[in-house]
Amino acid sequence: MTGIDSSGRTSPGRRPSRARRAFGAALAAAALALTAAATASPATAAPVADAPPSGGPKAPRGFVALSDVAPTILQEIRYTTPHNFVGEPVDGYRAPMCLVTRPTAEALKRAQRGLLREGYSLKVYDCYRPQRAVDHFVRWAEDVADERMKAEFYPRVEKSRLFEDGYIAEKSGHSRGSTVDLTLVKLPAKPTRPYLPGEPLRPCFAPRDQRFPDNSVDMGTGFDCFDTLSHTDDPRVTGAQRAHRDLLRSALAAEGFTNLPEEWWHFTHRPELFPDTYFDFPVERRSLPGGHRH
């Protein structure tokens, strides 16, 4: 979602045994293969939002591609596709990749290591978000006649109230580079089928078998669901859905992430590397310092 949030490297330790090192390597290799399979879905290869200019703003040192630091974390970057509340690829998302600050990436890598042992993987939907994307959201929200995705993402909310209710704002913590939207996937991961523009929409708060299919575990709602059922501690969320939300929150809290109470998927790593800057470089490899792998 789009509102402002209310708001290192791994320490050396005891050298693991040969058996544990082999187990860890095998587990990571398996997860990496699953990553490749899951991210090969056409859903992540949709048209990009805008054509790259010859130049433009670049990320400062301190930003990295998550895949360079934690390649086993699955990625389904929704805003490069039309399957989002706007209904079209969003300005500034030129590649389906996750850019974050290095401390955030390292913390996600540590959380992923623990979750893999329990048979789960993290999956990110959104990471760094350029200011031009936030501006796109604002323009969309001001056009109250455009409700093409209402039936899925905000069935019970009037579009004219999105600003007042806090679902849309002119600034987002995502633009600072330490905030991510993510979920859990039970391993082995299955690919998520692509969204077909124009297909019948289903409410994001409907029972899992009635929502748009997602290879994530059941969190009680889909991603970017503008509804109070998305509040992390909503009392209506019980059983396996509650257990999944708690597992995601506890795994990330152990690595320095704070959850936004209104969105079960939204987490900010603290202390933020850039706490006061809202960046506007596009999401693509060449935005990074040097434009190459780190």
Coordinates of N, CA, C and O in Angstrom, one line a residue, residues 57-218:
P57 N 18.5 10.3 -12.4 CA 19.1 10.1 -11.0 C 19.6 8.7 -10.8 O 19.0 7.8 -11.4
K58 N 20.6 8.6 -10.0 CA 21.2 7.3 -9.6 C 21.1 7.1 -8.1 O 20.9 8.1 -7.3
A59 N 21.1 5.9 -7.7 CA 21.1 5.5 -6.3 C 22.4 5.9 -5.6 O 23.5 5.8 -6.3
P60 N 22.4 6.4 -4.4 CA 23.7 6.6 -3.7 C 24.3 5.3 -3.3 O 23.7 4.2 -3.3
R61 N 25.6 5.3 -3.0 CA 26.2 4.2 -2.4 C 25.5 3.8 -1.1 O 25.2 4.6 -0.3
G62 N 25.3 2.5 -1.0 CA 24.5 2.0 0.1 C 23.3 1.2 -0.4 O 22.7 0.5 0.4
F63 N 22.9 1.4 -1.6 CA 21.8 0.7 -2.2 C 22.4 -0.5 -3.0 O 23.4 -0.5 -3.6
V64 N 21.6 -1.7 -2.9 CA 22.0 -2.9 -3.6 C 20.8 -3.5 -4.2 O 19.7 -3.2 -3.9
A65 N 21.0 -4.5 -5.1 CA 20.0 -5.4 -5.6 C 19.9 -6.5 -4.6 O 20.9 -7.2 -4.3
L66 N 18.7 -6.8 -4.1 CA 18.5 -7.9 -3.1 C 19.0 -9.2 -3.6 O 19.6 -10.0 -2.9
S67 N 18.8 -9.4 -4.9 CA 19.2 -10.7 -5.5 C 20.7 -10.9 -5.4 O 21.2 -12.1 -5.5
D68 N 21.5 -9.9 -5.3 CA 22.9 -10.0 -5.2 C 23.4 -10.4 -3.8 O 24.4 -11.0 -3.6
V69 N 22.6 -10.0 -2.8 CA 22.9 -10.3 -1.4 C 22.2 -11.6 -0.9 O 22.8 -12.4 -0.2
A70 N 20.9 -11.7 -1.3 CA 20.1 -12.9 -0.8 C 19.4 -13.5 -2.0 O 18.2 -13.3 -2.2
P71 N 20.1 -14.2 -2.8 CA 19.5 -14.8 -4.1 C 18.4 -15.8 -3.9 O 17.6 -16.0 -4.8
T72 N 18.2 -16.4 -2.7 CA 17.2 -17.4 -2.5 C 15.8 -16.7 -2.2 O 14.8 -17.4 -2.2
I73 N 15.8 -15.4 -1.9 CA 14.5 -14.8 -1.6 C 13.7 -14.6 -2.9 O 14.2 -14.1 -3.9
L74 N 12.5 -15.1 -2.9 CA 11.7 -15.0 -4.1 C 11.2 -13.6 -4.3 O 11.1 -12.8 -3.4
Q75 N 11.0 -13.2 -5.6 CA 10.6 -11.9 -5.9 C 9.4 -11.9 -6.9 O 9.4 -12.7 -7.9
E76 N 8.3 -11.2 -6.6 CA 7.2 -11.0 -7.5 C 6.8 -9.5 -7.4 O 6.0 -9.1 -6.6
I77 N 7.5 -8.7 -8.2 CA 7.4 -7.3 -8.1 C 6.1 -6.8 -8.8 O 6.1 -6.7 -10.0
R78 N 5.1 -6.6 -8.1 CA 3.8 -6.4 -8.6 C 3.7 -5.1 -9.5 O 2.9 -5.0 -10.4
Y79 N 4.4 -4.0 -9.1 CA 4.2 -2.8 -9.8 C 4.8 -2.7 -11.2 O 4.7 -1.7 -11.8
T80 N 5.5 -3.7 -11.6 CA 6.0 -3.8 -13.0 C 4.9 -4.4 -13.9 O 5.0 -4.4 -15.1
T81 N 3.8 -4.9 -13.3 CA 2.7 -5.6 -14.0 C 1.4 -4.8 -13.8 O 1.3 -3.9 -13.0
P82 N 0.4 -5.2 -14.6 CA -0.9 -4.5 -14.4 C -1.7 -5.1 -13.2 O -2.8 -4.7 -13.0
H83 N -1.2 -6.1 -12.5 CA -1.9 -6.7 -11.4 C -1.6 -6.0 -10.1 O -0.8 -6.4 -9.3
N84 N -2.2 -4.8 -10.0 CA -2.0 -4.0 -8.8 C -3.3 -3.1 -8.7 O -4.1 -3.1 -9.6
F85 N -3.4 -2.3 -7.7 CA -4.6 -1.5 -7.5 C -4.8 -0.4 -8.5 O -5.9 0.0 -8.8
V86 N -3.7 0.0 -9.2 CA -3.8 1.0 -10.3 C -4.3 0.3 -11.6 O -5.0 0.9 -12.4
G87 N -3.9 -0.9 -11.8 CA -4.3 -1.6 -13.0 C -3.4 -1.5 -14.2 O -3.8 -1.9 -15.3
E88 N -2.2 -1.0 -14.0 CA -1.2 -0.8 -15.0 C 0.2 -0.8 -14.4 O 0.3 -0.5 -13.2
P89 N 1.2 -1.0 -15.2 CA 2.6 -0.9 -14.7 C 2.8 0.6 -14.2 O 2.3 1.5 -14.7
V90 N 3.5 0.7 -13.1 CA 3.6 2.0 -12.4 C 4.9 2.7 -12.8 O 6.0 2.1 -13.0
D91 N 4.8 4.0 -12.9 CA 6.0 4.8 -13.3 C 7.2 4.5 -12.4 O 7.1 4.4 -11.2
G92 N 8.3 4.4 -13.1 CA 9.6 4.2 -12.4 C 10.0 2.8 -12.2 O 11.2 2.5 -11.8
Y93 N 9.1 1.8 -12.4 CA 9.5 0.4 -12.3 C 9.9 -0.1 -13.6 O 9.0 -0.6 -14.4
R94 N 11.2 0.0 -14.0 CA 11.7 -0.4 -15.3 C 12.1 -1.9 -15.3 O 12.4 -2.4 -16.4
A95 N 12.3 -2.5 -14.2 CA 12.7 -3.9 -14.1 C 12.1 -4.6 -12.9 O 11.9 -3.9 -11.9
P96 N 11.7 -5.8 -13.0 CA 11.1 -6.5 -11.9 C 12.2 -7.0 -10.9 O 12.5 -8.2 -10.8
M97 N 12.7 -6.0 -10.2 CA 13.8 -6.3 -9.2 C 13.6 -5.5 -7.9 O 12.9 -4.5 -7.9
C98 N 14.2 -6.0 -6.9 CA 14.1 -5.4 -5.5 C 15.4 -4.7 -5.2 O 16.5 -5.3 -5.1
L99 N 15.3 -3.4 -5.1 CA 16.4 -2.5 -4.6 C 16.2 -2.1 -3.2 O 15.1 -1.7 -2.9
V100 N 17.2 -2.2 -2.4 CA 17.1 -1.8 -1.0 C 18.5 -1.4 -0.5 O 19.5 -1.5 -1.2
T101 N 18.5 -0.8 0.7 CA 19.8 -0.5 1.3 C 20.5 -1.7 1.7 O 19.9 -2.8 2.0
R102 N 21.8 -1.7 1.7 CA 22.6 -2.9 2.1 C 22.2 -3.5 3.5 O 22.1 -4.7 3.6
P103 N 22.1 -2.6 4.5 CA 21.7 -3.2 5.8 C 20.4 -3.9 5.8 O 20.2 -4.9 6.4
T104 N 19.4 -3.4 5.0 CA 18.1 -4.1 4.8 C 18.3 -5.4 4.1 O 17.7 -6.4 4.6
A105 N 19.1 -5.4 3.1 CA 19.3 -6.7 2.4 C 20.0 -7.7 3.2 O 19.7 -8.9 3.2
E106 N 21.0 -7.3 4.0 CA 21.7 -8.2 4.9 C 20.8 -8.8 6.0 O 20.8 -10.0 6.3
A107 N 19.9 -7.9 6.5 CA 18.9 -8.4 7.5 C 17.9 -9.4 6.9 O 17.6 -10.4 7.5
L108 N 17.5 -9.1 5.7 CA 16.6 -10.1 5.0 C 17.3 -11.4 4.8 O 16.6 -12.5 4.9
K109 N 18.5 -11.3 4.4 CA 19.3 -12.6 4.2 C 19.4 -13.4 5.5 O 19.2 -14.6 5.5
R110 N 19.6 -12.7 6.6 CA 19.6 -13.5 7.9 C 18.2 -14.1 8.2 O 18.1 -15.2 8.7
A111 N 17.2 -13.3 8.0 CA 15.8 -13.8 8.3 C 15.5 -15.0 7.4 O 14.9 -16.0 7.8
Q112 N 15.9 -14.9 6.1 CA 15.7 -16.0 5.1 C 16.4 -17.3 5.6 O 15.8 -18.4 5.5
R113 N 17.6 -17.1 6.1 CA 18.4 -18.3 6.5 C 17.6 -19.1 7.6 O 17.5 -20.3 7.5
G114 N 17.0 -18.4 8.5 CA 16.2 -19.1 9.6 C 14.9 -19.7 9.0 O 14.5 -20.8 9.4
L115 N 14.3 -19.0 8.1 CA 13.0 -19.5 7.6 C 13.2 -20.7 6.7 O 12.4 -21.6 6.7
L116 N 14.3 -20.7 5.9 CA 14.6 -21.9 5.1 C 14.7 -23.2 5.9 O 14.2 -24.2 5.5
R117 N 15.2 -23.0 7.1 CA 15.3 -24.2 8.0 C 14.0 -24.7 8.4 O 13.8 -25.9 8.8
E118 N 13.0 -23.9 8.4 CA 11.6 -24.2 8.8 C 10.7 -24.6 7.6 O 9.5 -24.9 7.7
G119 N 11.4 -24.5 6.4 CA 10.6 -24.9 5.2 C 9.9 -23.8 4.5 O 9.0 -24.1 3.7
Y120 N 10.3 -22.6 4.8 CA 9.6 -21.4 4.1 C 10.7 -20.5 3.4 O 11.9 -20.6 3.8
S121 N 10.2 -19.7 2.5 CA 11.0 -18.7 1.9 C 10.3 -17.3 2.0 O 9.0 -17.3 2.0
L122 N 11.0 -16.3 2.1 CA 10.4 -14.9 2.0 C 10.1 -14.7 0.5 O 10.8 -15.2 -0.4
K123 N 9.1 -13.9 0.2 CA 8.9 -13.4 -1.1 C 8.5 -11.9 -1.1 O 7.6 -11.5 -0.3
V124 N 9.3 -11.1 -1.8 CA 9.0 -9.7 -1.8 C 8.1 -9.3 -2.9 O 8.2 -9.8 -4.1
Y125 N 7.1 -8.4 -2.6 CA 6.3 -7.8 -3.6 C 6.8 -6.4 -4.0 O 6.5 -6.0 -5.2
D126 N 7.4 -5.7 -3.1 CA 7.8 -4.3 -3.4 C 8.9 -4.0 -2.4 O 8.9 -4.4 -1.3
C127 N 9.9 -3.2 -2.9 CA 11.0 -2.8 -2.0 C 11.2 -1.3 -2.1 O 10.2 -0.5 -1.8
Y128 N 12.3 -0.8 -2.6 CA 12.5 0.7 -2.8 C 11.4 1.1 -3.9 O 11.2 0.4 -4.9
R129 N 10.8 2.2 -3.6 CA 9.8 2.8 -4.5 C 10.1 4.2 -4.9 O 10.2 5.1 -4.0
P130 N 10.4 4.5 -6.2 CA 10.7 5.9 -6.5 C 9.6 6.9 -6.3 O 8.4 6.5 -6.3
Q131 N 9.9 8.1 -6.0 CA 8.9 9.1 -5.8 C 8.0 9.3 -7.0 O 6.8 9.5 -6.8
R132 N 8.5 9.1 -8.2 CA 7.6 9.2 -9.3 C 6.5 8.1 -9.3 O 5.4 8.3 -9.9
A133 N 6.7 7.0 -8.7 CA 5.7 5.9 -8.5 C 4.6 6.4 -7.5 O 3.4 6.2 -7.8
V134 N 5.1 7.0 -6.4 CA 4.1 7.6 -5.5 C 3.3 8.6 -6.1 O 2.1 8.7 -5.9
D135 N 3.9 9.5 -6.9 CA 3.1 10.5 -7.7 C 2.1 9.9 -8.6 O 1.0 10.4 -8.8
H136 N 2.5 8.7 -9.2 CA 1.5 8.0 -10.0 C 0.3 7.5 -9.2 O -0.8 7.7 -9.6
F137 N 0.6 7.0 -8.0 CA -0.5 6.6 -7.1 C -1.4 7.8 -6.8 O -2.7 7.6 -6.8
V138 N -0.8 8.9 -6.5 CA -1.6 10.1 -6.2 C -2.5 10.5 -7.3 O -3.7 10.8 -7.2
R139 N -2.0 10.6 -8.5 CA -2.8 10.9 -9.7 C -3.9 10.0 -9.9 O -5.0 10.4 -10.2
W140 N -3.6 8.7 -9.7 CA -4.7 7.7 -9.9 C -5.8 7.9 -8.8 O -7.0 7.8 -9.1
A141 N -5.4 8.1 -7.6 CA -6.4 8.3 -6.5 C -7.2 9.5 -6.8 O -8.4 9.5 -6.4
E142 N -6.7 10.6 -7.4 CA -7.5 11.8 -7.7 C -8.5 11.6 -8.8 O -9.4 12.3 -8.9
D143 N -8.3 10.5 -9.6 CA -9.2 10.2 -10.7 C -10.2 9.2 -10.2 O -10.1 8.0 -10.4
V144 N -11.3 9.7 -9.6 CA -12.2 8.9 -8.9 C -13.0 8.0 -9.9 O -13.7 7.0 -9.5
A145 N -13.0 8.4 -11.1 CA -13.7 7.6 -12.1 C -13.0 6.3 -12.5 O -13.6 5.3 -13.0
D146 N -11.7 6.2 -12.2 CA -10.9 5.0 -12.6 C -11.0 4.0 -11.5 O -10.3 4.1 -10.5
E147 N -11.9 3.1 -11.6 CA -12.1 2.0 -10.6 C -12.0 0.6 -11.2 O -12.6 -0.3 -10.7
R148 N -11.1 0.5 -12.2 CA -11.0 -0.8 -12.9 C -10.6 -1.9 -12.0 O -10.9 -3.1 -12.2
M149 N -9.8 -1.7 -10.9 CA -9.4 -2.7 -10.0 C -10.1 -2.7 -8.6 O -9.7 -3.5 -7.7
K150 N -11.1 -2.0 -8.5 CA -11.8 -1.9 -7.2 C -12.3 -3.2 -6.7 O -12.2 -3.5 -5.5
A151 N -12.9 -4.0 -7.6 CA -13.5 -5.3 -7.1 C -12.5 -6.2 -6.4 O -12.9 -7.1 -5.6
E152 N -11.2 -6.0 -6.7 CA -10.2 -6.9 -6.0 C -9.5 -6.2 -4.9 O -9.5 -6.7 -3.8
F153 N -9.1 -5.0 -5.0 CA -8.2 -4.3 -4.1 C -8.9 -3.4 -3.0 O -8.3 -3.2 -1.9
Y154 N -10.1 -2.9 -3.3 CA -10.7 -2.0 -2.4 C -12.2 -2.1 -2.5 O -12.9 -1.1 -2.6
P155 N -12.8 -3.3 -2.4 CA -14.2 -3.5 -2.6 C -15.1 -2.7 -1.6 O -16.2 -2.3 -2.0
R156 N -14.6 -2.6 -0.4 CA -15.4 -2.0 0.7 C -15.0 -0.6 1.0 O -15.5 0.0 2.0
V157 N -14.2 0.0 0.2 CA -13.7 1.4 0.4 C -14.1 2.3 -0.7 O -13.8 1.9 -1.9
E158 N -14.6 3.4 -0.5 CA -14.9 4.4 -1.6 C -13.6 5.0 -2.0 O -12.8 5.5 -1.2
K159 N -13.4 5.1 -3.3 CA -12.1 5.6 -3.8 C -11.9 7.1 -3.3 O -10.8 7.5 -3.1
S160 N -13.0 7.8 -3.2 CA -12.9 9.2 -2.8 C -12.4 9.4 -1.4 O -12.0 10.5 -1.0
R161 N -12.3 8.3 -0.6 CA -11.8 8.4 0.8 C -10.4 7.8 0.9 O -9.9 7.7 2.1
L162 N -9.7 7.4 -0.1 CA -8.4 6.8 0.0 C -7.4 7.7 0.7 O -6.6 7.2 1.5
F163 N -7.4 9.0 0.4 CA -6.5 9.9 1.1 C -6.9 10.0 2.6 O -6.1 9.9 3.5
E164 N -8.2 10.3 2.8 CA -8.7 10.5 4.2 C -8.5 9.3 5.0 O -8.1 9.4 6.2
D165 N -8.6 8.1 4.5 CA -8.5 6.9 5.3 C -7.0 6.4 5.4 O -6.8 5.4 6.0
G166 N -6.1 7.1 4.7 CA -4.7 6.8 4.9 C -4.1 5.8 4.0 O -3.0 5.3 4.1
Y167 N -4.9 5.4 3.0 CA -4.4 4.4 2.0 C -3.4 4.9 1.0 O -2.6 4.2 0.5
I168 N -3.6 6.2 0.7 CA -2.8 6.9 -0.3 C -2.2 8.1 0.4 O -2.9 8.9 1.1
A169 N -0.9 8.4 0.2 CA -0.3 9.6 0.7 C 0.8 10.1 -0.3 O 1.1 9.4 -1.3
E170 N 1.2 11.4 -0.2 CA 2.1 12.0 -1.1 C 3.6 11.6 -0.9 O 4.4 11.9 -1.8
K171 N 3.9 10.9 0.2 CA 5.2 10.4 0.5 C 5.1 9.0 1.0 O 4.1 8.6 1.6
S172 N 6.1 8.1 0.7 CA 6.1 6.8 1.2 C 7.4 6.4 1.8 O 8.5 6.8 1.2
G173 N 7.4 5.7 2.9 CA 8.7 5.2 3.5 C 9.4 4.3 2.6 O 10.7 4.2 2.7
H174 N 8.8 3.7 1.6 CA 9.5 2.9 0.6 C 10.5 3.7 -0.1 O 11.5 3.1 -0.6
S175 N 10.3 4.9 -0.3 CA 11.2 5.7 -1.1 C 12.6 6.0 -0.4 O 13.5 6.6 -1.0
R176 N 12.7 5.6 0.9 CA 13.9 5.8 1.6 C 14.8 4.5 1.5 O 16.0 4.6 1.9
G177 N 14.3 3.4 1.0 CA 15.1 2.3 0.7 C 15.2 1.2 1.8 O 15.9 0.2 1.6
S178 N 14.5 1.4 2.9 CA 14.7 0.4 4.0 C 13.3 -0.3 4.3 O 13.2 -1.0 5.3
T179 N 12.3 -0.1 3.5 CA 11.0 -0.6 3.7 C 10.7 -1.6 2.6 O 11.0 -1.4 1.4
V180 N 10.1 -2.8 3.0 CA 9.8 -3.8 2.0 C 8.3 -4.3 2.3 O 7.9 -4.3 3.4
D181 N 7.7 -4.8 1.2 CA 6.4 -5.5 1.3 C 6.7 -7.0 1.0 O 7.2 -7.2 -0.1
L182 N 6.3 -7.9 1.9 CA 6.7 -9.3 1.6 C 5.8 -10.2 2.3 O 5.0 -9.9 3.2
T183 N 6.0 -11.5 2.0 CA 5.1 -12.6 2.5 C 6.0 -13.8 2.7 O 7.2 -13.8 2.5
L184 N 5.3 -14.9 3.0 CA 6.0 -16.2 3.1 C 5.5 -17.2 2.1 O 4.3 -17.2 1.8
V185 N 6.3 -18.1 1.6 CA 6.0 -19.1 0.7 C 6.5 -20.4 1.3 O 7.6 -20.6 1.7
K186 N 5.6 -21.4 1.3 CA 5.9 -22.7 1.7 C 6.7 -23.4 0.6 O 6.3 -23.5 -0.5
L187 N 7.9 -24.0 1.0 CA 8.7 -24.7 0.0 C 8.3 -26.2 -0.1 O 7.8 -26.8 0.9
P188 N 8.3 -26.8 -1.3 CA 8.9 -26.2 -2.5 C 7.9 -25.2 -3.1 O 6.7 -25.5 -3.1
A189 N 8.4 -24.1 -3.6 CA 7.5 -23.1 -4.1 C 7.0 -23.4 -5.5 O 7.6 -24.0 -6.3
K190 N 5.7 -23.1 -5.7 CA 5.1 -23.2 -7.0 C 5.0 -21.9 -7.7 O 4.8 -20.9 -7.0
P191 N 5.0 -21.8 -9.0 CA 4.9 -20.5 -9.6 C 3.5 -20.0 -9.5 O 2.5 -20.7 -9.4
T192 N 3.3 -18.7 -9.5 CA 2.0 -18.0 -9.5 C 1.6 -17.8 -10.9 O 2.4 -17.2 -11.7
R193 N 0.4 -18.1 -11.3 CA 0.0 -17.9 -12.7 C -0.1 -16.4 -13.0 O -0.4 -15.6 -12.1
P194 N 0.1 -16.0 -14.2 CA 0.1 -14.6 -14.5 C -1.4 -14.1 -14.5 O -2.3 -14.8 -14.8
Y195 N -1.5 -12.8 -14.1 CA -2.8 -12.1 -14.2 C -3.0 -11.7 -15.6 O -2.1 -11.3 -16.4
L196 N -4.3 -11.9 -16.1 CA -4.7 -11.5 -17.4 C -5.5 -10.3 -17.4 O -6.7 -10.4 -16.8
P197 N -5.1 -9.2 -17.9 CA -5.9 -7.9 -17.8 C -7.3 -8.2 -18.4 O -7.4 -8.8 -19.4
G198 N -8.3 -7.7 -17.6 CA -9.6 -7.9 -18.0 C -10.3 -9.1 -17.4 O -11.5 -9.3 -17.6
E199 N -9.6 -10.0 -16.8 CA -10.2 -11.2 -16.2 C -11.0 -10.8 -15.0 O -10.8 -9.8 -14.4
P200 N -12.1 -11.6 -14.7 CA -12.9 -11.3 -13.5 C -12.1 -11.1 -12.2 O -11.2 -11.9 -12.0
L201 N -12.4 -10.1 -11.5 CA -11.7 -9.8 -10.2 C -12.4 -10.4 -9.0 O -13.6 -10.5 -9.0
R202 N -11.6 -10.7 -8.0 CA -12.1 -11.4 -6.8 C -11.7 -10.6 -5.6 O -10.5 -10.1 -5.6
P203 N -12.5 -10.4 -4.6 CA -12.2 -9.6 -3.4 C -10.9 -10.1 -2.8 O -10.8 -11.3 -2.5
C204 N -10.0 -9.2 -2.4 CA -8.8 -9.5 -1.8 C -8.9 -10.1 -0.4 O -8.0 -10.7 0.1
F205 N -10.1 -9.9 0.2 CA -10.3 -10.5 1.6 C -11.2 -11.7 1.5 O -11.5 -12.3 2.6
A206 N -11.5 -12.3 0.4 CA -12.3 -13.5 0.2 C -11.5 -14.7 0.8 O -10.2 -14.6 0.9
P207 N -12.1 -15.8 1.0 CA -11.3 -17.0 1.4 C -10.3 -17.3 0.3 O -10.5 -17.0 -0.8
R208 N -9.2 -17.9 0.8 CA -8.0 -18.1 -0.1 C -8.4 -18.8 -1.5 O -7.9 -18.3 -2.5
D209 N -9.3 -19.8 -1.4 CA -9.6 -20.5 -2.7 C -10.5 -19.6 -3.6 O -10.8 -20.0 -4.7
Q210 N -10.9 -18.5 -3.1 CA -11.7 -17.6 -4.0 C -11.0 -16.3 -4.4 O -11.5 -15.5 -5.2
R211 N -9.8 -16.1 -3.8 CA -9.0 -14.9 -4.2 C -8.1 -15.3 -5.4 O -8.0 -16.4 -5.8
F212 N -7.5 -14.2 -6.0 CA -6.5 -14.5 -7.1 C -5.4 -15.4 -6.6 O -4.9 -15.2 -5.5
P213 N -5.0 -16.4 -7.3 CA -4.1 -17.4 -6.8 C -2.7 -16.8 -6.5 O -2.2 -16.0 -7.3
D214 N -2.1 -17.1 -5.4 CA -0.7 -16.7 -5.1 C 0.0 -17.9 -4.4 O -0.7 -18.6 -3.7
N215 N 1.3 -18.0 -4.7 CA 2.0 -19.2 -4.2 C 2.4 -19.0 -2.7 O 3.0 -19.8 -2.1
S216 N 2.0 -17.9 -2.1 CA 2.3 -17.6 -0.7 C 1.3 -18.4 0.2 O 0.3 -19.0 -0.2
V217 N 1.7 -18.5 1.5 CA 0.8 -19.1 2.5 C -0.4 -18.1 2.7 O -0.4 -17.0 2.2
D218 N -1.4 -18.6 3.3 CA -2.6 -17.9 3.5 C -2.4 -16.9 4.7 O -2.3 -17.3 5.8

